[in-house]
């Protein structure tokens, strides 16, 4: 009897939903601020609470800071906020900065977008201690949303391949992988529409991104080299900004219905979808806190 009771308790524990910590942006306090909460959404803490728009956020890998782009009247800046004491540091104050994309495990390198060499922006590896950067893209089209691979040897990125037309108002963009040792490009997708905001899974075996066509977007997943492409959301509403949970079981994304954006989770097999943050406010870009 005791053995049966123990087995039942273990089964119940295994069925409980795991609680994740999240950072996201919301305009519940008028402008877009960075907040943190849990996937149970019991408490919301506003970290930035300013009259300036904060966006393009990414966690430091130790989970102590959040790096983000600050959209100010005098131009954009890259900043970080400490999640414990809410102290804010300016990392880059440069008239050419466009956004921060990702930060390395040691918090010393960032992938940034800058207009230093081209007004539409290029991607750079920025070294924080030396305040120096290396250009990693060089083309006439738009690119954005770059993320390090888990071993930080490659970067996955969205690069525009065709300019806008009457059908694709944002042009066509595909997902590419950049090898950082020689800056070689490997094209991973060949789809109609605009494919953007890719991210490697924690084990580096999968890539998720959003695919937009005719004004709506879906969450896609594929293996490395672009193999076995799967549409997870399959045309239901508008779905963007996919981001992996640290255990690789869930993907957070922003779902927009009737011009209202909310945060949802979807399992990597696409079979389970659950709302996480659903309010009358603009809630989007949910990023899981690393383990």
PDB file of C-alpha atoms in Angstrom:
ATOM      1  CA  UNK A   1       0.000   0.000   0.000  1.00  0.00           C
ATOM      2  CA  UNK A   2       2.823   2.389   0.917  1.00  0.00           C
ATOM      3  CA  UNK A   3       4.599   1.608  -2.367  1.00  0.00           C
ATOM      4  CA  UNK A   4       1.387   2.323  -4.312  1.00  0.00           C
ATOM      5  CA  UNK A   5       0.952   5.664  -2.498  1.00  0.00           C
ATOM      6  CA  UNK A   6       4.529   6.678  -3.301  1.00  0.00           C
ATOM      7  CA  UNK A   7       4.045   5.810  -6.973  1.00  0.00           C
ATOM      8  CA  UNK A   8       0.849   7.879  -7.089  1.00  0.00           C
ATOM      9  CA  UNK A   9       2.616  10.875  -5.538  1.00  0.00           C
ATOM     10  CA  UNK A  10       5.484  10.604  -8.011  1.00  0.00           C
ATOM     11  CA  UNK A  11       2.993  10.446 -10.894  1.00  0.00           C
ATOM     12  CA  UNK A  12       1.200  13.565  -9.663  1.00  0.00           C
ATOM     13  CA  UNK A  13       4.498  15.407  -9.269  1.00  0.00           C
ATOM     14  CA  UNK A  14       5.450  14.477 -12.827  1.00  0.00           C
ATOM     15  CA  UNK A  15       2.146  15.844 -14.134  1.00  0.00           C
ATOM     16  CA  UNK A  16       2.574  19.253 -12.497  1.00  0.00           C
ATOM     17  CA  UNK A  17       3.432  22.065 -14.853  1.00  0.00           C
ATOM     18  CA  UNK A  18       6.933  23.440 -14.519  1.00  0.00           C
ATOM     19  CA  UNK A  19       7.106  27.097 -13.513  1.00  0.00           C
ATOM     20  CA  UNK A  20       9.372  29.315 -15.634  1.00  0.00           C
ATOM     21  CA  UNK A  21      10.589  32.860 -15.049  1.00  0.00           C
ATOM     22  CA  UNK A  22       9.978  35.242 -17.946  1.00  0.00           C
ATOM     23  CA  UNK A  23      10.939  38.716 -19.080  1.00  0.00           C
ATOM     24  CA  UNK A  24       8.686  40.525 -21.528  1.00  0.00           C
ATOM     25  CA  UNK A  25       7.629  44.000 -22.641  1.00  0.00           C
ATOM     26  CA  UNK A  26       4.282  45.575 -21.813  1.00  0.00           C
ATOM     27  CA  UNK A  27       2.611  48.963 -22.015  1.00  0.00           C
ATOM     28  CA  UNK A  28       0.500  48.470 -18.877  1.00  0.00           C
ATOM     29  CA  UNK A  29       2.231  51.581 -17.471  1.00  0.00           C
ATOM     30  CA  UNK A  30       1.677  53.586 -20.685  1.00  0.00           C
ATOM     31  CA  UNK A  31       5.041  53.101 -22.475  1.00  0.00           C
ATOM     32  CA  UNK A  32       6.692  49.781 -23.304  1.00  0.00           C
ATOM     33  CA  UNK A  33       8.608  48.691 -20.204  1.00  0.00           C
ATOM     34  CA  UNK A  34      10.488  45.504 -19.353  1.00  0.00           C
ATOM     35  CA  UNK A  35       8.763  43.376 -16.737  1.00  0.00           C
ATOM     36  CA  UNK A  36       9.483  40.003 -15.185  1.00  0.00           C
ATOM     37  CA  UNK A  37       6.997  37.422 -14.008  1.00  0.00           C
ATOM     38  CA  UNK A  38       6.575  33.671 -13.821  1.00  0.00           C
ATOM     39  CA  UNK A  39       4.626  31.415 -16.151  1.00  0.00           C
ATOM     40  CA  UNK A  40       2.003  31.286 -13.388  1.00  0.00           C
ATOM     41  CA  UNK A  41       1.787  35.094 -13.748  1.00  0.00           C
ATOM     42  CA  UNK A  42       1.142  35.656 -10.023  1.00  0.00           C
ATOM     43  CA  UNK A  43       3.389  38.716  -9.627  1.00  0.00           C
ATOM     44  CA  UNK A  44       4.584  41.235 -12.215  1.00  0.00           C
ATOM     45  CA  UNK A  45       7.655  43.374 -11.499  1.00  0.00           C
ATOM     46  CA  UNK A  46       8.352  46.403 -13.682  1.00  0.00           C
ATOM     47  CA  UNK A  47      12.146  46.675 -14.011  1.00  0.00           C
ATOM     48  CA  UNK A  48      12.483  49.825 -16.112  1.00  0.00           C
ATOM     49  CA  UNK A  49       9.272  51.813 -15.458  1.00  0.00           C
ATOM     50  CA  UNK A  50      10.188  54.811 -17.606  1.00  0.00           C
ATOM     51  CA  UNK A  51       8.611  57.076 -20.212  1.00  0.00           C
ATOM     52  CA  UNK A  52      11.038  55.637 -22.808  1.00  0.00           C
ATOM     53  CA  UNK A  53      10.263  52.629 -25.012  1.00  0.00           C
ATOM     54  CA  UNK A  54      12.396  49.578 -24.171  1.00  0.00           C
ATOM     55  CA  UNK A  55      12.486  46.687 -26.618  1.00  0.00           C
ATOM     56  CA  UNK A  56      14.656  43.917 -28.196  1.00  0.00           C
ATOM     57  CA  UNK A  57      15.445  42.332 -24.843  1.00  0.00           C
ATOM     58  CA  UNK A  58      17.694  39.341 -24.120  1.00  0.00           C
ATOM     59  CA  UNK A  59      18.767  37.727 -20.836  1.00  0.00           C
ATOM     60  CA  UNK A  60      22.364  37.419 -19.744  1.00  0.00           C
ATOM     61  CA  UNK A  61      23.155  33.719 -19.575  1.00  0.00           C
ATOM     62  CA  UNK A  62      23.566  33.861 -15.762  1.00  0.00           C
ATOM     63  CA  UNK A  63      20.053  35.288 -15.433  1.00  0.00           C
ATOM     64  CA  UNK A  64      21.215  38.341 -13.474  1.00  0.00           C
ATOM     65  CA  UNK A  65      20.718  41.009 -16.137  1.00  0.00           C
ATOM     66  CA  UNK A  66      18.553  41.814 -19.120  1.00  0.00           C
ATOM     67  CA  UNK A  67      20.120  43.609 -22.095  1.00  0.00           C
ATOM     68  CA  UNK A  68      17.804  45.735 -24.223  1.00  0.00           C
ATOM     69  CA  UNK A  69      17.464  48.601 -26.693  1.00  0.00           C
ATOM     70  CA  UNK A  70      16.325  51.942 -25.291  1.00  0.00           C
ATOM     71  CA  UNK A  71      14.507  54.150 -27.822  1.00  0.00           C
ATOM     72  CA  UNK A  72      15.218  57.712 -26.686  1.00  0.00           C
ATOM     73  CA  UNK A  73      14.580  61.139 -28.192  1.00  0.00           C
ATOM     74  CA  UNK A  74      18.292  61.640 -28.847  1.00  0.00           C
ATOM     75  CA  UNK A  75      18.726  58.190 -30.396  1.00  0.00           C
ATOM     76  CA  UNK A  76      18.920  54.556 -29.406  1.00  0.00           C
ATOM     77  CA  UNK A  77      21.111  53.080 -26.663  1.00  0.00           C
ATOM     78  CA  UNK A  78      21.949  49.575 -25.511  1.00  0.00           C
ATOM     79  CA  UNK A  79      21.430  49.162 -21.792  1.00  0.00           C
ATOM     80  CA  UNK A  80      21.264  46.436 -19.164  1.00  0.00           C
ATOM     81  CA  UNK A  81      19.083  46.237 -16.078  1.00  0.00           C
ATOM     82  CA  UNK A  82      19.903  44.233 -12.953  1.00  0.00           C
ATOM     83  CA  UNK A  83      16.879  42.079 -12.100  1.00  0.00           C
ATOM     84  CA  UNK A  84      17.543  42.239  -8.329  1.00  0.00           C
ATOM     85  CA  UNK A  85      18.097  45.933  -7.649  1.00  0.00           C
ATOM     86  CA  UNK A  86      16.766  47.395 -10.941  1.00  0.00           C
ATOM     87  CA  UNK A  87      19.985  49.331 -11.512  1.00  0.00           C
ATOM     88  CA  UNK A  88      20.509  50.301 -15.153  1.00  0.00           C
ATOM     89  CA  UNK A  89      23.804  50.569 -17.051  1.00  0.00           C
ATOM     90  CA  UNK A  90      24.416  52.146 -20.429  1.00  0.00           C
ATOM     91  CA  UNK A  91      26.433  49.686 -22.526  1.00  0.00           C
ATOM     92  CA  UNK A  92      26.493  51.509 -25.882  1.00  0.00           C
ATOM     93  CA  UNK A  93      25.704  55.177 -26.447  1.00  0.00           C
ATOM     94  CA  UNK A  94      26.404  55.537 -30.146  1.00  0.00           C
ATOM     95  CA  UNK A  95      24.481  57.437 -32.812  1.00  0.00           C
ATOM     96  CA  UNK A  96      24.758  54.444 -35.175  1.00  0.00           C
ATOM     97  CA  UNK A  97      23.266  51.831 -32.831  1.00  0.00           C
ATOM     98  CA  UNK A  98      20.004  50.219 -33.958  1.00  0.00           C
ATOM     99  CA  UNK A  99      19.450  47.309 -31.578  1.00  0.00           C
ATOM    100  CA  UNK A 100      20.960  44.560 -29.457  1.00  0.00           C
ATOM    101  CA  UNK A 101      20.298  40.979 -30.595  1.00  0.00           C
ATOM    102  CA  UNK A 102      22.088  38.676 -28.166  1.00  0.00           C
ATOM    103  CA  UNK A 103      24.817  38.491 -25.513  1.00  0.00           C
ATOM    104  CA  UNK A 104      27.514  35.846 -25.007  1.00  0.00           C
ATOM    105  CA  UNK A 105      27.774  33.487 -22.027  1.00  0.00           C
ATOM    106  CA  UNK A 106      30.580  35.534 -20.436  1.00  0.00           C
ATOM    107  CA  UNK A 107      28.678  38.827 -20.914  1.00  0.00           C
ATOM    108  CA  UNK A 108      31.616  40.239 -22.907  1.00  0.00           C
ATOM    109  CA  UNK A 109      30.296  40.057 -26.479  1.00  0.00           C
ATOM    110  CA  UNK A 110      27.032  41.148 -28.004  1.00  0.00           C
ATOM    111  CA  UNK A 111      25.510  40.819 -31.438  1.00  0.00           C
ATOM    112  CA  UNK A 112      24.296  44.299 -32.369  1.00  0.00           C
ATOM    113  CA  UNK A 113      22.789  46.057 -35.377  1.00  0.00           C
ATOM    114  CA  UNK A 114      24.500  49.292 -36.386  1.00  0.00           C
ATOM    115  CA  UNK A 115      24.258  51.739 -39.281  1.00  0.00           C
ATOM    116  CA  UNK A 116      27.961  52.647 -39.111  1.00  0.00           C
ATOM    117  CA  UNK A 117      28.727  51.284 -42.592  1.00  0.00           C
ATOM    118  CA  UNK A 118      25.235  51.174 -44.124  1.00  0.00           C
ATOM    119  CA  UNK A 119      22.142  53.197 -43.247  1.00  0.00           C
ATOM    120  CA  UNK A 120      19.892  50.116 -43.283  1.00  0.00           C
ATOM    121  CA  UNK A 121      22.144  48.480 -40.681  1.00  0.00           C
ATOM    122  CA  UNK A 122      24.580  45.590 -40.526  1.00  0.00           C
ATOM    123  CA  UNK A 123      25.339  43.006 -37.846  1.00  0.00           C
ATOM    124  CA  UNK A 124      28.433  43.272 -35.665  1.00  0.00           C
ATOM    125  CA  UNK A 125      30.117  41.376 -32.870  1.00  0.00           C
ATOM    126  CA  UNK A 126      30.623  43.998 -30.189  1.00  0.00           C
ATOM    127  CA  UNK A 127      33.276  43.476 -27.499  1.00  0.00           C
ATOM    128  CA  UNK A 128      32.109  45.178 -24.293  1.00  0.00           C
ATOM    129  CA  UNK A 129      35.450  45.415 -22.403  1.00  0.00           C
ATOM    130  CA  UNK A 130      37.300  47.022 -25.342  1.00  0.00           C
ATOM    131  CA  UNK A 131      34.359  48.944 -26.857  1.00  0.00           C
ATOM    132  CA  UNK A 132      35.232  47.546 -30.296  1.00  0.00           C
ATOM    133  CA  UNK A 133      33.269  45.682 -32.936  1.00  0.00           C
ATOM    134  CA  UNK A 134      33.712  43.344 -35.895  1.00  0.00           C
ATOM    135  CA  UNK A 135      31.348  43.487 -38.852  1.00  0.00           C
ATOM    136  CA  UNK A 136      29.828  40.074 -39.624  1.00  0.00           C
ATOM    137  CA  UNK A 137      27.408  40.952 -42.476  1.00  0.00           C
ATOM    138  CA  UNK A 138      27.905  43.003 -45.622  1.00  0.00           C
ATOM    139  CA  UNK A 139      25.035  43.306 -48.083  1.00  0.00           C
ATOM    140  CA  UNK A 140      22.482  45.740 -49.447  1.00  0.00           C
ATOM    141  CA  UNK A 141      19.486  44.221 -47.725  1.00  0.00           C
ATOM    142  CA  UNK A 142      17.984  44.187 -44.238  1.00  0.00           C
ATOM    143  CA  UNK A 143      19.057  41.664 -41.584  1.00  0.00           C
ATOM    144  CA  UNK A 144      18.039  41.288 -37.944  1.00  0.00           C
ATOM    145  CA  UNK A 145      17.193  39.013 -35.055  1.00  0.00           C
ATOM    146  CA  UNK A 146      20.574  37.276 -34.785  1.00  0.00           C
ATOM    147  CA  UNK A 147      21.228  34.696 -32.058  1.00  0.00           C
ATOM    148  CA  UNK A 148      24.323  32.798 -30.922  1.00  0.00           C
ATOM    149  CA  UNK A 149      24.357  29.008 -31.161  1.00  0.00           C
ATOM    150  CA  UNK A 150      24.793  27.235 -27.783  1.00  0.00           C
ATOM    151  CA  UNK A 151      28.532  26.762 -28.480  1.00  0.00           C
ATOM    152  CA  UNK A 152      28.765  30.345 -29.854  1.00  0.00           C
ATOM    153  CA  UNK A 153      30.545  29.172 -32.998  1.00  0.00           C
ATOM    154  CA  UNK A 154      27.705  30.185 -35.311  1.00  0.00           C
ATOM    155  CA  UNK A 155      24.934  32.772 -35.474  1.00  0.00           C
ATOM    156  CA  UNK A 156      21.444  32.240 -36.891  1.00  0.00           C
ATOM    157  CA  UNK A 157      19.902  35.307 -38.518  1.00  0.00           C
ATOM    158  CA  UNK A 158      17.157  36.613 -40.811  1.00  0.00           C
ATOM    159  CA  UNK A 159      18.481  38.253 -44.005  1.00  0.00           C
ATOM    160  CA  UNK A 160      16.307  39.935 -46.606  1.00  0.00           C
ATOM    161  CA  UNK A 161      16.766  38.441 -50.078  1.00  0.00           C
ATOM    162  CA  UNK A 162      14.218  40.498 -52.037  1.00  0.00           C
ATOM    163  CA  UNK A 163      12.915  44.024 -51.575  1.00  0.00           C
ATOM    164  CA  UNK A 164       9.244  44.719 -50.947  1.00  0.00           C
ATOM    165  CA  UNK A 165       6.657  44.375 -53.715  1.00  0.00           C
ATOM    166  CA  UNK A 166       2.868  44.499 -54.087  1.00  0.00           C
ATOM    167  CA  UNK A 167       2.521  41.001 -52.581  1.00  0.00           C
ATOM    168  CA  UNK A 168       5.232  40.940 -49.903  1.00  0.00           C
ATOM    169  CA  UNK A 169       5.181  44.422 -48.416  1.00  0.00           C
ATOM    170  CA  UNK A 170       8.205  43.708 -46.217  1.00  0.00           C
ATOM    171  CA  UNK A 171      10.057  41.915 -48.981  1.00  0.00           C
ATOM    172  CA  UNK A 172      11.320  38.356 -48.703  1.00  0.00           C
ATOM    173  CA  UNK A 173      13.707  37.290 -45.945  1.00  0.00           C
ATOM    174  CA  UNK A 174      15.247  33.888 -45.321  1.00  0.00           C
ATOM    175  CA  UNK A 175      16.986  32.242 -42.376  1.00  0.00           C
ATOM    176  CA  UNK A 176      20.773  31.952 -42.642  1.00  0.00           C
ATOM    177  CA  UNK A 177      23.555  30.610 -40.441  1.00  0.00           C
ATOM    178  CA  UNK A 178      26.830  32.527 -40.159  1.00  0.00           C
ATOM    179  CA  UNK A 179      29.989  30.639 -39.221  1.00  0.00           C
ATOM    180  CA  UNK A 180      31.928  33.062 -37.020  1.00  0.00           C
ATOM    181  CA  UNK A 181      35.367  31.603 -37.788  1.00  0.00           C
ATOM    182  CA  UNK A 182      35.232  32.697 -41.436  1.00  0.00           C
ATOM    183  CA  UNK A 183      31.897  34.594 -41.698  1.00  0.00           C
ATOM    184  CA  UNK A 184      30.619  32.156 -44.328  1.00  0.00           C
ATOM    185  CA  UNK A 185      26.849  32.084 -44.967  1.00  0.00           C
ATOM    186  CA  UNK A 186      24.667  28.995 -45.142  1.00  0.00           C
ATOM    187  CA  UNK A 187      21.078  29.525 -46.287  1.00  0.00           C
ATOM    188  CA  UNK A 188      18.636  27.372 -44.323  1.00  0.00           C
ATOM    189  CA  UNK A 189      15.210  28.266 -45.764  1.00  0.00           C
ATOM    190  CA  UNK A 190      13.645  28.924 -49.145  1.00  0.00           C
ATOM    191  CA  UNK A 191      10.116  30.130 -48.404  1.00  0.00           C
ATOM    192  CA  UNK A 192       7.762  32.765 -49.701  1.00  0.00           C
ATOM    193  CA  UNK A 193       7.243  35.746 -47.393  1.00  0.00           C
ATOM    194  CA  UNK A 194       9.295  37.147 -44.522  1.00  0.00           C
ATOM    195  CA  UNK A 195      11.081  34.724 -42.174  1.00  0.00           C
ATOM    196  CA  UNK A 196      12.532  36.270 -39.046  1.00  0.00           C
ATOM    197  CA  UNK A 197      13.589  36.099 -35.381  1.00  0.00           C
ATOM    198  CA  UNK A 198      15.252  32.672 -35.428  1.00  0.00           C
ATOM    199  CA  UNK A 199      16.653  30.998 -32.315  1.00  0.00           C
ATOM    200  CA  UNK A 200      18.515  27.743 -31.656  1.00  0.00           C
ATOM    201  CA  UNK A 201      17.041  25.259 -29.204  1.00  0.00           C
ATOM    202  CA  UNK A 202      19.077  24.826 -25.973  1.00  0.00           C
ATOM    203  CA  UNK A 203      20.689  21.627 -27.319  1.00  0.00           C
ATOM    204  CA  UNK A 204      21.457  23.298 -30.663  1.00  0.00           C
ATOM    205  CA  UNK A 205      19.568  20.654 -32.678  1.00  0.00           C
ATOM    206  CA  UNK A 206      16.521  22.715 -33.696  1.00  0.00           C
ATOM    207  CA  UNK A 207      15.762  26.252 -34.849  1.00  0.00           C
ATOM    208  CA  UNK A 208      12.493  28.111 -34.419  1.00  0.00           C
ATOM    209  CA  UNK A 209      11.462  31.302 -36.230  1.00  0.00           C
ATOM    210  CA  UNK A 210       8.352  33.057 -37.466  1.00  0.00           C
ATOM    211  CA  UNK A 211       7.181  32.922 -41.063  1.00  0.00           C
ATOM    212  CA  UNK A 212       5.027  35.820 -42.324  1.00  0.00           C
ATOM    213  CA  UNK A 213       2.998  35.776 -45.503  1.00  0.00           C
ATOM    214  CA  UNK A 214       0.055  37.958 -46.532  1.00  0.00           C
ATOM    215  CA  UNK A 215       0.090  39.895 -43.264  1.00  0.00           C
ATOM    216  CA  UNK A 216      -0.026  36.994 -40.800  1.00  0.00           C
ATOM    217  CA  UNK A 217       2.743  34.957 -39.195  1.00  0.00           C
ATOM    218  CA  UNK A 218       3.203  31.390 -37.965  1.00  0.00           C
ATOM    219  CA  UNK A 219       5.717  29.792 -35.624  1.00  0.00           C
ATOM    220  CA  UNK A 220       7.979  27.401 -37.523  1.00  0.00           C
ATOM    221  CA  UNK A 221      10.512  24.821 -36.366  1.00  0.00           C
ATOM    222  CA  UNK A 222      13.188  22.951 -38.286  1.00  0.00           C
ATOM    223  CA  UNK A 223      16.271  20.866 -37.782  1.00  0.00           C
ATOM    224  CA  UNK A 224      19.714  22.254 -38.551  1.00  0.00           C
ATOM    225  CA  UNK A 225      20.464  22.697 -42.245  1.00  0.00           C
ATOM    226  CA  UNK A 226      16.775  23.566 -42.693  1.00  0.00           C
ATOM    227  CA  UNK A 227      15.562  19.959 -42.631  1.00  0.00           C
ATOM    228  CA  UNK A 228      12.094  18.725 -41.563  1.00  0.00           C
ATOM    229  CA  UNK A 229      10.348  22.089 -41.480  1.00  0.00           C
ATOM    230  CA  UNK A 230       7.166  22.119 -39.358  1.00  0.00           C
ATOM    231  CA  UNK A 231       4.466  24.790 -39.002  1.00  0.00           C
ATOM    232  CA  UNK A 232       3.522  24.714 -35.307  1.00  0.00           C
ATOM    233  CA  UNK A 233       0.683  27.263 -35.252  1.00  0.00           C
ATOM    234  CA  UNK A 234      -0.643  26.526 -38.753  1.00  0.00           C
ATOM    235  CA  UNK A 235      -2.421  29.741 -39.720  1.00  0.00           C
ATOM    236  CA  UNK A 236      -4.315  30.366 -36.477  1.00  0.00           C
ATOM    237  CA  UNK A 237      -4.150  34.124 -35.713  1.00  0.00           C
ATOM    238  CA  UNK A 238      -0.904  36.119 -35.937  1.00  0.00           C
ATOM    239  CA  UNK A 239       2.042  34.496 -34.106  1.00  0.00           C
ATOM    240  CA  UNK A 240       5.542  35.966 -33.700  1.00  0.00           C
ATOM    241  CA  UNK A 241       8.694  36.170 -31.539  1.00  0.00           C
ATOM    242  CA  UNK A 242       9.298  32.463 -30.760  1.00  0.00           C
ATOM    243  CA  UNK A 243      11.706  31.800 -27.895  1.00  0.00           C
ATOM    244  CA  UNK A 244      12.787  28.468 -26.359  1.00  0.00           C
ATOM    245  CA  UNK A 245      12.371  27.428 -22.728  1.00  0.00           C
ATOM    246  CA  UNK A 246      15.704  26.434 -21.124  1.00  0.00           C
ATOM    247  CA  UNK A 247      14.687  22.753 -21.017  1.00  0.00           C
ATOM    248  CA  UNK A 248      13.632  22.796 -24.689  1.00  0.00           C
ATOM    249  CA  UNK A 249      10.070  21.649 -23.960  1.00  0.00           C
ATOM    250  CA  UNK A 250       8.191  24.861 -24.750  1.00  0.00           C
ATOM    251  CA  UNK A 251       8.349  27.812 -27.114  1.00  0.00           C
ATOM    252  CA  UNK A 252       6.961  31.151 -25.984  1.00  0.00           C
ATOM    253  CA  UNK A 253       5.434  33.387 -28.631  1.00  0.00           C
ATOM    254  CA  UNK A 254       3.379  36.535 -29.085  1.00  0.00           C
ATOM    255  CA  UNK A 255      -0.161  35.954 -30.376  1.00  0.00           C
ATOM    256  CA  UNK A 256      -2.118  38.927 -31.728  1.00  0.00           C
ATOM    257  CA  UNK A 257      -5.912  38.812 -31.980  1.00  0.00           C
ATOM    258  CA  UNK A 258      -7.958  41.918 -32.875  1.00  0.00           C
ATOM    259  CA  UNK A 259      -4.855  44.116 -32.503  1.00  0.00           C
ATOM    260  CA  UNK A 260      -4.205  42.895 -28.948  1.00  0.00           C
ATOM    261  CA  UNK A 261      -0.949  41.009 -28.299  1.00  0.00           C
ATOM    262  CA  UNK A 262      -0.611  38.345 -25.588  1.00  0.00           C
ATOM    263  CA  UNK A 263       1.920  35.735 -24.488  1.00  0.00           C
ATOM    264  CA  UNK A 264       1.384  32.029 -25.175  1.00  0.00           C
ATOM    265  CA  UNK A 265       3.385  28.804 -24.881  1.00  0.00           C
ATOM    266  CA  UNK A 266       3.378  26.011 -27.445  1.00  0.00           C
ATOM    267  CA  UNK A 267       4.982  22.602 -27.007  1.00  0.00           C
ATOM    268  CA  UNK A 268       7.657  21.729 -29.533  1.00  0.00           C
ATOM    269  CA  UNK A 269       5.418  19.046 -31.045  1.00  0.00           C
ATOM    270  CA  UNK A 270       2.721  21.699 -31.581  1.00  0.00           C
ATOM    271  CA  UNK A 271       0.067  19.669 -29.744  1.00  0.00           C
ATOM    272  CA  UNK A 272      -0.294  21.845 -26.652  1.00  0.00           C
ATOM    273  CA  UNK A 273      -0.930  25.593 -26.622  1.00  0.00           C
ATOM    274  CA  UNK A 274      -1.604  27.537 -23.452  1.00  0.00           C
ATOM    275  CA  UNK A 275      -2.146  31.239 -22.695  1.00  0.00           C
ATOM    276  CA  UNK A 276       0.310  32.716 -20.191  1.00  0.00           C
ATOM    277  CA  UNK A 277      -0.248  36.493 -20.149  1.00  0.00           C
ATOM    278  CA  UNK A 278      -3.554  37.683 -21.578  1.00  0.00           C
ATOM    279  CA  UNK A 279      -4.588  41.251 -20.736  1.00  0.00           C
ATOM    280  CA  UNK A 280      -6.039  44.300 -22.420  1.00  0.00           C
ATOM    281  CA  UNK A 281      -2.489  45.679 -22.656  1.00  0.00           C
ATOM    282  CA  UNK A 282       0.207  45.172 -25.252  1.00  0.00           C
ATOM    283  CA  UNK A 283       2.187  42.181 -23.914  1.00  0.00           C
ATOM    284  CA  UNK A 284       4.892  40.677 -26.133  1.00  0.00           C
ATOM    285  CA  UNK A 285       8.394  39.218 -26.588  1.00  0.00           C
ATOM    286  CA  UNK A 286       8.468  36.755 -23.704  1.00  0.00           C
ATOM    287  CA  UNK A 287      12.013  35.516 -23.043  1.00  0.00           C
ATOM    288  CA  UNK A 288      12.670  32.620 -20.667  1.00  0.00           C
ATOM    289  CA  UNK A 289      15.162  33.200 -17.871  1.00  0.00           C
ATOM    290  CA  UNK A 290      18.127  30.800 -18.337  1.00  0.00           C
ATOM    291  CA  UNK A 291      18.655  28.031 -15.772  1.00  0.00           C
TER     292      UNK A 291
END
